[in-house]
Steps between C-alpha positions, in 0.01 A plus 500: 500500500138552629442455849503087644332564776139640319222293436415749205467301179408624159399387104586668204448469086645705265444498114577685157134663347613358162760717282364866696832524709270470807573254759201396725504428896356372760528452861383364892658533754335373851649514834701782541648593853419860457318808187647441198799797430527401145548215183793503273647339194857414532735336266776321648848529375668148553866662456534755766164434745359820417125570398352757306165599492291455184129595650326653803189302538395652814225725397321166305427407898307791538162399476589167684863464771436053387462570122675725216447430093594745236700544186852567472561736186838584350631185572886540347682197331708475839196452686383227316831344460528482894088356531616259228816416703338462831661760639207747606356463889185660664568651816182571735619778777368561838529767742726246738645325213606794257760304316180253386316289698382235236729452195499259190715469132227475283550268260506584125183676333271362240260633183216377794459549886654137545815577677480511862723487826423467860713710749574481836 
C-alpha cells in the first residue's frame, strides 16, 4: 500500500487512441514528501498478491516531477485485459518512499480521455 501518513495526492486518465494499439496517459501528482525516484504501471494479481510491472513512466516526469503524459505502445492483449479488469495501479516513488509514495487502480480505459482516478 502507498504510504498513510503523506499528504501527496495525485489524478490520472488513461485512454485507447482508437484501434492504433496505443494507450494514452496522463498524470499529477502534488505534494510529495520528497524528489520523485520514479512512476510505474503495475497490474495486480488478485490470486497470489503479487504485481508485475507493465510500464515505467518515470522518464514522462522529466520535463515536470507534478506532471507526466505520453503514449504507451505495444500494449499486449494481457495488458488490456488487466486495464479492462481494473487491475492496473500507478505507483508515484520518492526518494523516502521507494516502494511508492502515491498509488491508485486506475479504473478501466476508454476510446476518449474520460476515465480518471484520484490517488492518495
Amino acid at each position: 500500500p502507498a504510504v498513510q501518513d503523506s499528504s501527496a495526492v495525485g489524478t490520472g486518465v488513461v485512454w485507447a487512441v482508437g484501434a492504433t494499439g496505443l494507450l494514452g496517459f496522463e498524470f499529477t501528482v502534488v505534494g510529495l514528501e520528497s524528489p520523485l525516484a520514479g512512476a510505474v504501471l503495475q497490474e495486480y494479481d488478485a490470486l497470489t498478491g503479487a504485481s508485475t510491472m507493465l510500464l515505467d513512466i518515470s522518464s514522462a516526469f522529466a520535463v515536470s516531477p507534478a506532471h507526466a503524459e505520453g503514449l504507451w505502445s505495444g500494449l499486449d492483449s494481457e495488458a488490456q485485459a488487466a486495464l479492462a479488469g481494473n487491475l492496473v495501479f500507478a505507483t508515484v516513488q520518492t526518494q523516502n518512499h521507494p516502494t511508492g509514495e502515491v498509488r491508485g487502480r486506475l479504473n478501466g480505459f476508454a476510446d476518449e480521455p474520460t476515465t480518471t482516478t484520484t490517488t492518495t
